[in-house]
Amino acid sequence: MKIGIIGSGAVAQTLGKRLIGLGHDLVLGTRDPDKLDDKKMFAATLREWKSQTDERARVGTFKEAAAHGELLINATAGEVSLDALKLAAADKVGAKVLIDVANELDHSKGMPPRALASQERCLAEKIQAAFPHLKVVKSLNTIGAPVMVDPKALGGGDHTVFVSGNDADAKATVVALLKSFGWTDVLDLGDLSSARGPEMYMGMWIRLWGATKTPMLNIKVVR
Amino acid sequence: MKIGIIGSGAVAQTLGKRLIGLGHDLVLGTRDPDKLDDKKMFAATLREWKSQTDERARVGTFKEAAAHGELLINATAGEVSLDALKLAAADKVGAKVLIDVANELDHSKGMPPRALASQERCLAEKIQAAFPHLKVVKSLNTIGAPVMVDPKALGGGDHTVFVSGNDADAKATVVALLKSFGWTDVLDLGDLSSARGPEMYMGMWIRLWGATKTPMLNIKVVR
């Protein structure tokens, strides 16, 4: 499948490498594709990423990534996602599925970062409102990048990932992609308003990370 | 142990019955102990609760419960917890441990209720600030009442409960009580600011409840 990732940080790079490994035709979108040697937080430079990934690994602008993908992934920092999607001209790409894996975090008050989600502030709903043609599906935002793409690396894969969205076919596409990563317990939370749940959970995830001292963690919904 | 519960709804009744069963000396505090026949949401009347529980089951005012307990539990609705604790004269009971199991929910916009917690709005921190002599420990607010007191009734008990608080001895007291309920995986999230995590998680819990159609659910932190 042709996939465009909006974003080029740690999450985007990890998702991108995995998707290329699964045989997808990927463009990783970044603000300025000429800056292949810029240092990134918790991640390789894009030149390193390309060399470590595959000869097929392509870097383009946000706009090129959005135009390329039949499926899009928002893997930017949540605070800048709306701006990045505007730069990507995501309002002009038609009715594509967008997986929103981002969280709005405030790093300005030191550690731990503060998850900004609330009942009044849900990034996925803001993206859907700003880009009504996109079929936004919230997923994977509750999980650190290495576990996102390789659930079996943690606890044998016996834990849960979530999907929220208004379009059943779009959710089915995302569920199939998650299963190709190795996910077995995919819980459909409902329409896009249910994304408030996993977004608010980020406030919990950060505390779990602090208590366990590892991002190699996830929750299993026991029911 | 002498325990005073502030609150008399479903959570208070379930905790109270279990604590009496474990041999504790309990007073359940309610706004008006003469109204034993008032209908309660998702719960028995207090007269029914007393008759179903044990001859030792006592109902008193908020103030009587707070004076009685060496250990206190806030099991009121989060929206009214500060008022209830003021009525309980919780500022005059000394340095008692208070387990805060409450969540601030907004029912005014219909179903599902909206969890109001955010980085700026943490009930446990508000209680600690208003009653600085109390040793507030947040716990059990992430779990429905039947599972709180009987974790083994769900998935053999293989799931997680959390504690947050500023006082190590107070947390140890709460952990011992949780273990007496059957909890085996108690995760200490840190000081009371970490209660923002489990309080924000309530926004997720409500969506998990909606998706699974049962309050008999909890999360296991896989790490």
CSV table of C-alpha atoms in Angstrom, one decimal:
chain,number,residue,atom,x,y,z
A,1,MET,CA,0.0,0.0,0.0
A,2,LYS,CA,1.1,3.6,-0.6
A,3,ILE,CA,1.5,5.2,2.8
A,4,GLY,CA,2.5,8.8,3.6
A,5,ILE,CA,3.7,9.7,7.1
A,6,ILE,CA,3.4,13.3,8.2
A,7,GLY,CA,6.2,13.7,10.6
A,8,SER,CA,9.8,12.5,10.8
A,9,GLY,CA,10.7,12.1,14.6
A,10,ALA,CA,11.1,8.9,16.6
A,11,VAL,CA,7.5,7.7,16.1
A,12,ALA,CA,7.5,8.4,12.4
A,13,GLN,CA,10.9,6.8,11.8
A,14,THR,CA,9.9,3.7,13.8
A,15,LEU,CA,6.6,3.3,12.0
A,16,GLY,CA,8.2,4.1,8.6
A,17,LYS,CA,10.9,1.5,9.0
A,18,ARG,CA,8.4,-1.2,10.0
A,19,LEU,CA,6.0,-0.3,7.1
A,20,ILE,CA,8.8,-0.5,4.6
A,21,GLY,CA,9.8,-3.9,6.1
A,22,LEU,CA,6.2,-5.0,5.5
A,23,GLY,CA,6.6,-4.1,1.8
A,24,HIS,CA,4.6,-0.8,1.8
A,25,ASP,CA,5.6,2.1,-0.5
A,26,LEU,CA,6.4,4.9,1.9
A,27,VAL,CA,7.1,8.6,1.9
A,28,LEU,CA,8.2,10.1,5.2
A,29,GLY,CA,7.1,13.7,5.2
A,30,THR,CA,9.2,16.3,6.9
A,31,ARG,CA,9.2,20.1,7.1
A,32,ASP,CA,12.4,20.5,5.1
A,33,PRO,CA,13.6,17.4,3.3
A,34,ASP,CA,17.0,19.0,2.6
A,35,LYS,CA,17.9,19.0,6.3
A,36,LEU,CA,18.8,15.3,6.4
A,37,ASP,CA,21.5,15.9,9.1
A,38,ASP,CA,19.4,17.8,11.7
A,39,LYS,CA,19.6,16.2,15.1
A,40,LYS,CA,16.2,14.9,16.3
A,41,MET,CA,15.0,14.3,19.9
A,42,PHE,CA,15.2,10.5,20.8
A,43,ALA,CA,15.8,9.7,17.1
A,44,ALA,CA,18.3,9.4,14.3
A,45,THR,CA,18.9,12.1,11.7
A,46,LEU,CA,17.0,11.4,8.5
A,47,ARG,CA,20.2,10.5,6.7
A,48,GLU,CA,20.9,7.9,9.4
A,49,TRP,CA,17.3,6.7,9.2
A,50,LYS,CA,17.5,6.2,5.5
A,51,SER,CA,20.8,4.3,5.7
A,52,GLN,CA,19.5,2.1,8.5
A,53,THR,CA,16.2,1.4,6.9
A,54,ASP,CA,16.2,0.4,3.3
A,55,GLU,CA,17.1,1.7,-0.1
A,56,ARG,CA,13.4,2.2,-0.7
A,57,ALA,CA,13.2,4.7,2.3
A,58,ARG,CA,12.1,8.0,0.9
A,59,VAL,CA,11.9,11.4,2.5
A,60,GLY,CA,9.8,14.2,1.1
A,61,THR,CA,7.9,17.3,2.1
A,62,PHE,CA,4.7,17.0,4.2
A,63,LYS,CA,2.8,17.8,1.0
A,64,GLU,CA,4.6,15.0,-1.0
A,65,ALA,CA,3.9,12.5,1.7
A,66,ALA,CA,0.2,13.5,1.9
A,67,ALA,CA,-0.2,13.3,-1.9
A,68,HIS,CA,1.7,10.0,-2.1
A,69,GLY,CA,-0.2,7.9,0.5
A,70,GLU,CA,-3.5,6.2,-0.1
A,71,LEU,CA,-3.3,5.9,3.7
A,72,LEU,CA,-1.8,8.7,5.8
A,73,ILE,CA,-0.4,8.7,9.3
A,74,ASN,CA,-0.1,11.8,11.5
A,75,ALA,CA,3.0,11.2,13.6
A,76,THR,CA,3.9,14.8,14.3
A,77,ALA,CA,4.0,16.3,17.8
A,78,GLY,CA,0.4,16.9,18.7
A,79,GLU,CA,1.0,20.6,19.5
A,80,VAL,CA,2.0,21.2,15.8
A,81,SER,CA,-0.2,18.6,14.1
A,82,LEU,CA,-2.8,21.0,12.7
A,83,ASP,CA,-0.1,23.3,11.3
A,84,ALA,CA,1.8,20.3,9.8
A,85,LEU,CA,-1.4,19.0,8.1
A,86,LYS,CA,-2.1,22.5,6.7
A,87,LEU,CA,1.4,22.5,5.2
A,88,ALA,CA,0.7,19.0,3.9
A,89,ALA,CA,-2.4,20.4,2.1
A,90,ALA,CA,-4.4,17.7,3.7
A,91,ASP,CA,-7.5,19.5,2.8
A,92,LYS,CA,-6.8,18.8,-0.9
A,93,VAL,CA,-6.1,15.1,-0.9
A,94,GLY,CA,-9.6,13.8,-0.9
A,95,ALA,CA,-11.2,11.3,1.4
A,96,LYS,CA,-8.1,9.5,2.6
A,97,VAL,CA,-7.8,7.6,5.8
A,98,LEU,CA,-5.6,9.4,8.4
A,99,ILE,CA,-4.3,7.4,11.4
A,100,ASP,CA,-3.7,10.0,14.1
A,101,VAL,CA,-1.1,8.6,16.5
A,102,ALA,CA,-0.2,11.9,18.1
A,103,ASN,CA,-0.6,13.4,21.6
A,104,GLU,CA,-0.5,17.0,22.6
A,105,LEU,CA,2.2,17.4,25.3
A,106,ASP,CA,3.4,20.4,27.1
A,107,HIS,CA,7.2,20.2,27.8
A,108,SER,CA,7.4,23.8,29.0
A,109,LYS,CA,7.1,22.9,32.7
A,110,GLY,CA,9.9,20.4,32.8
A,111,MET,CA,9.6,16.6,33.5
A,112,PRO,CA,7.3,14.8,33.3
A,113,PRO,CA,5.7,16.4,30.2
A,114,ARG,CA,2.0,17.3,30.7
A,115,ALA,CA,-0.6,15.6,28.6
A,116,LEU,CA,-3.0,18.4,27.5
A,117,ALA,CA,-6.0,16.2,26.5
A,118,SER,CA,-9.3,16.8,28.2
A,119,GLN,CA,-13.0,16.5,27.4
A,120,GLU,CA,-12.7,19.9,25.8
A,121,ARG,CA,-9.4,19.2,24.0
A,122,CYS,CA,-9.1,16.2,21.8
A,123,LEU,CA,-6.6,16.4,19.0
A,124,ALA,CA,-8.3,13.8,16.8
A,125,GLU,CA,-11.6,15.7,16.9
A,126,LYS,CA,-9.8,18.9,16.1
A,127,ILE,CA,-8.1,17.3,13.1
A,128,GLN,CA,-11.4,15.8,11.9
A,129,ALA,CA,-13.1,19.3,12.2
A,130,ALA,CA,-10.3,21.0,10.4
A,131,PHE,CA,-10.1,18.4,7.6
A,132,PRO,CA,-13.7,17.1,7.2
A,133,HIS,CA,-12.8,15.1,4.1
A,134,LEU,CA,-10.3,12.9,5.9
A,135,LYS,CA,-11.4,9.8,7.6
A,136,VAL,CA,-9.6,10.2,10.9
A,137,VAL,CA,-8.9,7.1,13.0
A,138,LYS,CA,-7.2,7.5,16.4
A,139,SER,CA,-4.9,4.7,17.2
A,140,LEU,CA,-1.5,3.8,18.7
A,141,ASN,CA,-1.2,7.0,20.6
A,142,THR,CA,-1.3,5.0,23.9
A,143,ILE,CA,1.9,3.1,23.1
A,144,GLY,CA,5.6,3.9,22.8
A,145,ALA,CA,7.1,3.6,19.3
A,146,PRO,CA,9.0,0.3,19.7
A,147,VAL,CA,5.9,-1.5,21.1
A,148,MET,CA,3.6,0.1,18.5
A,149,VAL,CA,5.2,-1.8,15.6
A,150,ASP,CA,6.3,-4.9,17.5
A,151,PRO,CA,3.7,-5.8,20.3
A,152,LYS,CA,5.2,-9.3,20.7
A,153,ALA,CA,8.4,-7.7,22.0
A,154,LEU,CA,6.4,-6.9,25.3
A,155,GLY,CA,4.7,-9.6,27.3
A,156,GLY,CA,4.3,-11.9,24.3
A,157,GLY,CA,1.9,-9.4,22.7
A,158,ASP,CA,-0.8,-10.0,25.3
A,159,HIS,CA,-2.0,-6.4,25.6
A,160,THR,CA,-4.4,-4.0,24.0
A,161,VAL,CA,-4.5,-1.3,21.3
A,162,PHE,CA,-7.4,0.9,20.6
A,163,VAL,CA,-9.2,2.4,17.5
A,164,SER,CA,-11.7,5.3,17.5
A,165,GLY,CA,-13.3,6.8,14.4
A,166,ASN,CA,-16.5,7.7,12.6
A,167,ASP,CA,-16.0,5.5,9.4
A,168,ALA,CA,-16.3,1.7,9.8
A,169,ASP,CA,-14.3,1.0,6.6
A,170,ALA,CA,-11.5,3.3,7.7
A,171,LYS,CA,-11.3,1.6,11.0
A,172,ALA,CA,-11.3,-1.8,9.3
A,173,THR,CA,-8.3,-0.7,7.2
A,174,VAL,CA,-6.5,0.4,10.4
A,175,VAL,CA,-7.3,-2.8,12.2
A,176,ALA,CA,-5.8,-4.8,9.3
A,177,LEU,CA,-2.6,-2.7,9.5
A,178,LEU,CA,-2.4,-3.2,13.3
A,179,LYS,CA,-2.8,-7.0,12.8
A,180,SER,CA,0.1,-7.0,10.3
A,181,PHE,CA,2.2,-5.4,13.1
A,182,GLY,CA,1.3,-8.4,15.3
A,183,TRP,CA,-1.5,-6.9,17.4
A,184,THR,CA,-4.1,-9.5,18.5
A,185,ASP,CA,-6.2,-7.5,20.9
A,186,VAL,CA,-7.6,-4.4,19.0
A,187,LEU,CA,-10.5,-2.8,20.9
A,188,ASP,CA,-12.9,-0.5,19.0
A,189,LEU,CA,-13.9,2.3,21.4
A,190,GLY,CA,-16.5,3.8,19.1
A,191,ASP,CA,-16.8,7.0,17.1
A,192,LEU,CA,-14.1,9.7,17.1
A,193,SER,CA,-15.4,11.3,20.3
A,194,SER,CA,-14.2,8.2,22.1
A,195,ALA,CA,-10.6,9.3,21.2
A,196,ARG,CA,-10.9,11.5,24.3
A,197,GLY,CA,-10.3,8.3,26.3
A,198,PRO,CA,-7.0,7.3,24.8
A,199,GLU,CA,-5.8,10.9,24.6
A,200,MET,CA,-6.6,11.5,28.3
A,201,TYR,CA,-4.9,8.2,29.1
A,202,MET,CA,-1.6,9.8,28.0
A,203,GLY,CA,-1.6,11.6,31.3
A,204,MET,CA,-1.6,8.1,32.9
A,205,TRP,CA,0.9,6.6,30.5
A,206,ILE,CA,3.4,9.3,31.4
A,207,ARG,CA,3.0,8.4,35.1
A,208,LEU,CA,3.3,4.7,34.3
A,209,TRP,CA,6.5,5.4,32.4
A,210,GLY,CA,7.8,7.4,35.5
A,211,ALA,CA,6.9,4.5,37.9
A,212,THR,CA,8.3,1.7,35.8
A,213,LYS,CA,11.2,3.6,34.3
A,214,THR,CA,10.7,2.1,30.9
A,215,PRO,CA,8.6,3.0,27.8
A,216,MET,CA,8.4,-0.7,27.1
A,217,LEU,CA,5.0,-0.9,28.7
A,218,ASN,CA,1.4,-1.1,27.7
A,219,ILE,CA,-2.0,-2.0,29.3
A,220,LYS,CA,-4.0,-5.1,28.8
A,221,VAL,CA,-7.8,-4.5,29.2
A,222,VAL,CA,-8.9,-7.4,31.3
A,223,ARG,CA,-12.6,-8.0,30.8
B,1,MET,CA,-9.0,-1.0,62.4
B,2,LYS,CA,-11.5,1.9,62.9
B,3,ILE,CA,-12.5,3.2,59.5
B,4,GLY,CA,-14.7,6.1,58.5
B,5,ILE,CA,-16.2,6.3,55.0
B,6,ILE,CA,-17.3,9.7,53.8
B,7,GLY,CA,-20.1,8.9,51.4
B,8,SER,CA,-22.9,6.4,51.2
B,9,GLY,CA,-23.5,5.6,47.5
B,10,ALA,CA,-22.6,2.4,45.6
B,11,VAL,CA,-18.9,2.7,46.1
B,12,ALA,CA,-19.1,3.5,49.8
B,13,GLN,CA,-21.6,0.7,50.4
B,14,THR,CA,-19.5,-1.9,48.6
B,15,LEU,CA,-16.3,-0.8,50.4
B,16,GLY,CA,-18.1,-0.7,53.7
B,17,LYS,CA,-19.6,-4.2,53.4
B,18,ARG,CA,-16.2,-5.6,52.5
B,19,LEU,CA,-14.4,-3.8,55.3
B,20,ILE,CA,-16.9,-5.0,57.9
B,21,GLY,CA,-16.5,-8.5,56.4
B,22,LEU,CA,-12.7,-8.2,57.0
B,23,GLY,CA,-13.5,-7.4,60.7
B,24,HIS,CA,-12.9,-3.6,60.6
B,25,ASP,CA,-15.0,-1.3,62.8
B,26,LEU,CA,-16.8,0.9,60.3
B,27,VAL,CA,-18.9,4.0,60.3
B,28,LEU,CA,-20.5,4.9,56.9
B,29,GLY,CA,-21.0,8.7,56.8
B,30,THR,CA,-23.9,10.2,55.0
B,31,ARG,CA,-25.3,13.7,54.8
B,32,ASP,CA,-28.5,12.9,56.8
B,33,PRO,CA,-28.4,9.6,58.6
B,34,ASP,CA,-32.1,9.8,59.4
B,35,LYS,CA,-32.9,9.3,55.7
B,36,LEU,CA,-32.3,5.5,55.6
B,37,ASP,CA,-34.9,4.9,53.0
B,38,ASP,CA,-33.8,7.4,50.3
B,39,LYS,CA,-33.4,5.8,46.9
B,40,LYS,CA,-29.7,5.9,45.7
B,41,MET,CA,-28.3,5.7,42.2
B,42,PHE,CA,-27.0,2.2,41.4
B,43,ALA,CA,-27.2,1.3,45.1
B,44,ALA,CA,-29.4,0.1,47.9
B,45,THR,CA,-31.1,2.4,50.4
B,46,LEU,CA,-29.1,2.6,53.6
B,47,ARG,CA,-31.6,0.6,55.5
B,48,GLU,CA,-31.3,-2.2,52.9
B,49,TRP,CA,-27.5,-1.9,53.0
B,50,LYS,CA,-27.5,-2.3,56.8
B,51,SER,CA,-29.8,-5.3,56.7
B,52,GLN,CA,-27.8,-7.0,53.9
B,53,THR,CA,-24.4,-6.2,55.5
B,54,ASP,CA,-24.0,-7.1,59.2
B,55,GLU,CA,-25.4,-6.1,62.5
B,56,ARG,CA,-22.2,-4.2,63.0
B,57,ALA,CA,-23.0,-1.9,60.0
B,58,ARG,CA,-23.3,1.6,61.3
B,59,VAL,CA,-24.5,4.8,59.6
B,60,GLY,CA,-23.6,8.2,60.9
B,61,THR,CA,-23.1,11.7,59.8
B,62,PHE,CA,-20.0,12.7,57.7
B,63,LYS,CA,-18.6,14.2,60.9
B,64,GLU,CA,-19.2,11.1,63.0
B,65,ALA,CA,-17.5,8.9,60.3
B,66,ALA,CA,-14.5,11.3,60.1
B,67,ALA,CA,-14.1,11.3,63.9
B,68,HIS,CA,-14.5,7.6,64.2
B,69,GLY,CA,-12.0,6.4,61.7
B,70,GLU,CA,-8.2,6.1,62.2
B,71,LEU,CA,-8.3,5.6,58.5
B,72,LEU,CA,-10.7,7.6,56.3
B,73,ILE,CA,-12.0,7.0,52.8
B,74,ASN,CA,-13.5,9.6,50.5
B,75,ALA,CA,-16.1,7.8,48.5
B,76,THR,CA,-18.4,10.7,47.7
B,77,ALA,CA,-19.0,11.9,44.1
B,78,GLY,CA,-15.9,13.9,43.2
B,79,GLU,CA,-17.9,17.0,42.3
B,80,VAL,CA,-19.1,17.3,46.0
B,81,SER,CA,-16.0,15.8,47.8
B,82,LEU,CA,-14.6,19.1,49.1
B,83,ASP,CA,-18.0,20.1,50.5
B,84,ALA,CA,-18.6,16.7,52.1
B,85,LEU,CA,-15.1,16.8,53.7
B,86,LYS,CA,-15.9,20.3,55.1
B,87,LEU,CA,-19.1,19.0,56.5
B,88,ALA,CA,-17.1,16.1,58.0
B,89,ALA,CA,-14.8,18.7,59.7
B,90,ALA,CA,-11.9,16.9,58.1
B,91,ASP,CA,-9.7,19.9,59.0
B,92,LYS,CA,-10.2,19.0,62.7
B,93,VAL,CA,-9.4,15.3,62.8
B,94,GLY,CA,-5.6,15.5,62.9
B,95,ALA,CA,-3.1,13.7,60.6
B,96,LYS,CA,-5.3,10.8,59.5
B,97,VAL,CA,-4.8,8.9,56.3
B,98,LEU,CA,-7.5,9.6,53.7
B,99,ILE,CA,-7.9,7.3,50.8
B,100,ASP,CA,-9.4,9.3,47.9
B,101,VAL,CA,-11.3,6.9,45.6
B,102,ALA,CA,-13.4,9.6,43.9
B,103,ASN,CA,-13.6,11.0,40.4
B,104,GLU,CA,-15.0,14.3,39.2
B,105,LEU,CA,-17.7,13.5,36.6
B,106,ASP,CA,-20.0,15.7,34.7
B,107,HIS,CA,-23.4,14.1,34.1
B,108,SER,CA,-25.0,17.2,32.7
B,109,LYS,CA,-24.3,16.5,29.1
B,110,GLY,CA,-25.9,13.0,29.1
B,111,MET,CA,-24.1,9.7,28.5
B,112,PRO,CA,-21.4,8.9,28.7
B,113,PRO,CA,-20.5,11.0,31.7
B,114,ARG,CA,-17.5,13.3,31.2
B,115,ALA,CA,-14.4,12.8,33.4
B,116,LEU,CA,-13.3,16.3,34.3
B,117,ALA,CA,-9.7,15.6,35.4
B,118,SER,CA,-6.8,17.3,33.6
B,119,GLN,CA,-3.3,18.6,34.4
B,120,GLU,CA,-5.0,21.6,35.9
B,121,ARG,CA,-7.7,19.8,37.8
B,122,CYS,CA,-6.8,16.9,40.1
B,123,LEU,CA,-9.3,16.2,42.9
B,124,ALA,CA,-6.7,14.5,45.2
B,125,GLU,CA,-4.4,17.5,45.0
B,126,LYS,CA,-7.3,19.8,45.7
B,127,ILE,CA,-8.3,17.8,48.8
B,128,GLN,CA,-4.7,17.8,50.0
B,129,ALA,CA,-4.4,21.5,49.5
B,130,ALA,CA,-7.7,22.2,51.4
B,131,PHE,CA,-6.9,19.7,54.2
B,132,PRO,CA,-3.1,19.9,54.6
B,133,HIS,CA,-3.1,17.8,57.8
B,134,LEU,CA,-4.6,14.8,56.1
B,135,LYS,CA,-2.3,12.3,54.4
B,136,VAL,CA,-4.1,11.9,51.1
B,137,VAL,CA,-3.5,8.7,49.1
B,138,LYS,CA,-5.2,8.3,45.8
B,139,SER,CA,-6.2,4.8,45.0
B,140,LEU,CA,-9.0,2.6,43.6
B,141,ASN,CA,-10.6,5.4,41.5
B,142,THR,CA,-9.6,3.5,38.3
B,143,ILE,CA,-11.8,0.5,39.1
B,144,GLY,CA,-15.6,-0.2,39.4
B,145,ALA,CA,-16.8,-1.0,43.0
B,146,PRO,CA,-17.3,-4.8,42.6
B,147,VAL,CA,-13.7,-5.2,41.3
B,148,MET,CA,-12.2,-2.8,43.9
B,149,VAL,CA,-13.0,-5.1,46.8
B,150,ASP,CA,-12.7,-8.4,45.0
B,151,PRO,CA,-10.0,-8.3,42.3
B,152,LYS,CA,-10.0,-12.1,42.0
B,153,ALA,CA,-13.5,-11.9,40.6
B,154,LEU,CA,-12.0,-10.6,37.3
B,155,GLY,CA,-9.4,-12.4,35.3
B,156,GLY,CA,-8.2,-14.3,38.4
B,157,GLY,CA,-7.0,-11.0,39.9
B,158,ASP,CA,-4.2,-10.5,37.3
B,159,HIS,CA,-4.5,-6.8,36.9
B,160,THR,CA,-3.2,-3.6,38.5
B,161,VAL,CA,-4.2,-1.0,41.1
B,162,PHE,CA,-2.4,2.3,41.7
B,163,VAL,CA,-1.4,4.4,44.7
B,164,SER,CA,-0.2,8.0,44.7
B,165,GLY,CA,0.6,10.1,47.8
B,166,ASN,CA,3.2,12.2,49.5
B,167,ASP,CA,3.6,10.1,52.7
B,168,ALA,CA,5.3,6.8,52.5
B,169,ASP,CA,3.8,5.4,55.7
B,170,ALA,CA,0.3,6.4,54.5
B,171,LYS,CA,0.9,4.6,51.2
B,172,ALA,CA,2.1,1.5,53.0
B,173,THR,CA,-1.1,1.5,55.1
B,174,VAL,CA,-3.2,1.7,51.9
B,175,VAL,CA,-1.1,-1.0,50.2
B,176,ALA,CA,-1.7,-3.4,53.1
B,177,LEU,CA,-5.5,-2.7,52.9
B,178,LEU,CA,-5.5,-3.4,49.2
B,179,LYS,CA,-3.6,-6.7,49.7
B,180,SER,CA,-6.3,-7.7,52.2
B,181,PHE,CA,-8.8,-7.2,49.4
B,182,GLY,CA,-6.8,-9.6,47.3
B,183,TRP,CA,-4.8,-7.2,45.2
B,184,THR,CA,-1.4,-8.6,44.1
B,185,ASP,CA,-0.2,-5.9,41.6
B,186,VAL,CA,-0.1,-2.6,43.4
B,187,LEU,CA,1.9,0.0,41.4
B,188,ASP,CA,3.2,3.1,43.3
B,189,LEU,CA,3.0,6.0,40.9
B,190,GLY,CA,4.8,8.5,43.1
B,191,ASP,CA,3.8,11.6,45.0
B,192,LEU,CA,0.3,13.0,44.9
B,193,SER,CA,0.8,14.9,41.7
B,194,SER,CA,0.9,11.5,40.0
B,195,ALA,CA,-2.8,11.2,40.9
B,196,ARG,CA,-3.4,13.3,37.7
B,197,GLY,CA,-2.6,10.1,35.8
B,198,PRO,CA,-5.3,7.8,37.3
B,199,GLU,CA,-7.8,10.7,37.4
B,200,MET,CA,-7.3,11.5,33.7
B,201,TYR,CA,-7.5,7.7,33.0
B,202,MET,CA,-11.1,7.9,34.1
B,203,GLY,CA,-11.8,9.5,30.7
B,204,MET,CA,-10.5,6.3,29.2
B,205,TRP,CA,-12.3,4.0,31.7
B,206,ILE,CA,-15.6,5.4,30.7
B,207,ARG,CA,-14.9,4.6,27.1
B,208,LEU,CA,-13.7,1.1,27.9
B,209,TRP,CA,-16.9,0.6,29.8
B,210,GLY,CA,-18.8,1.8,26.8
B,211,ALA,CA,-16.9,-0.5,24.4
B,212,THR,CA,-17.0,-3.6,26.6
B,213,LYS,CA,-20.6,-3.0,28.0
B,214,THR,CA,-19.4,-4.1,31.4
B,215,PRO,CA,-18.0,-2.3,34.5
B,216,MET,CA,-16.3,-5.7,35.3
B,217,LEU,CA,-13.1,-4.5,33.7
B,218,ASN,CA,-9.7,-3.3,34.7
B,219,ILE,CA,-6.2,-2.8,33.1
B,220,LYS,CA,-3.1,-4.8,33.7
B,221,VAL,CA,0.1,-2.8,33.3
B,222,VAL,CA,2.3,-5.1,31.2
B,223,ARG,CA,6.0,-4.2,31.7
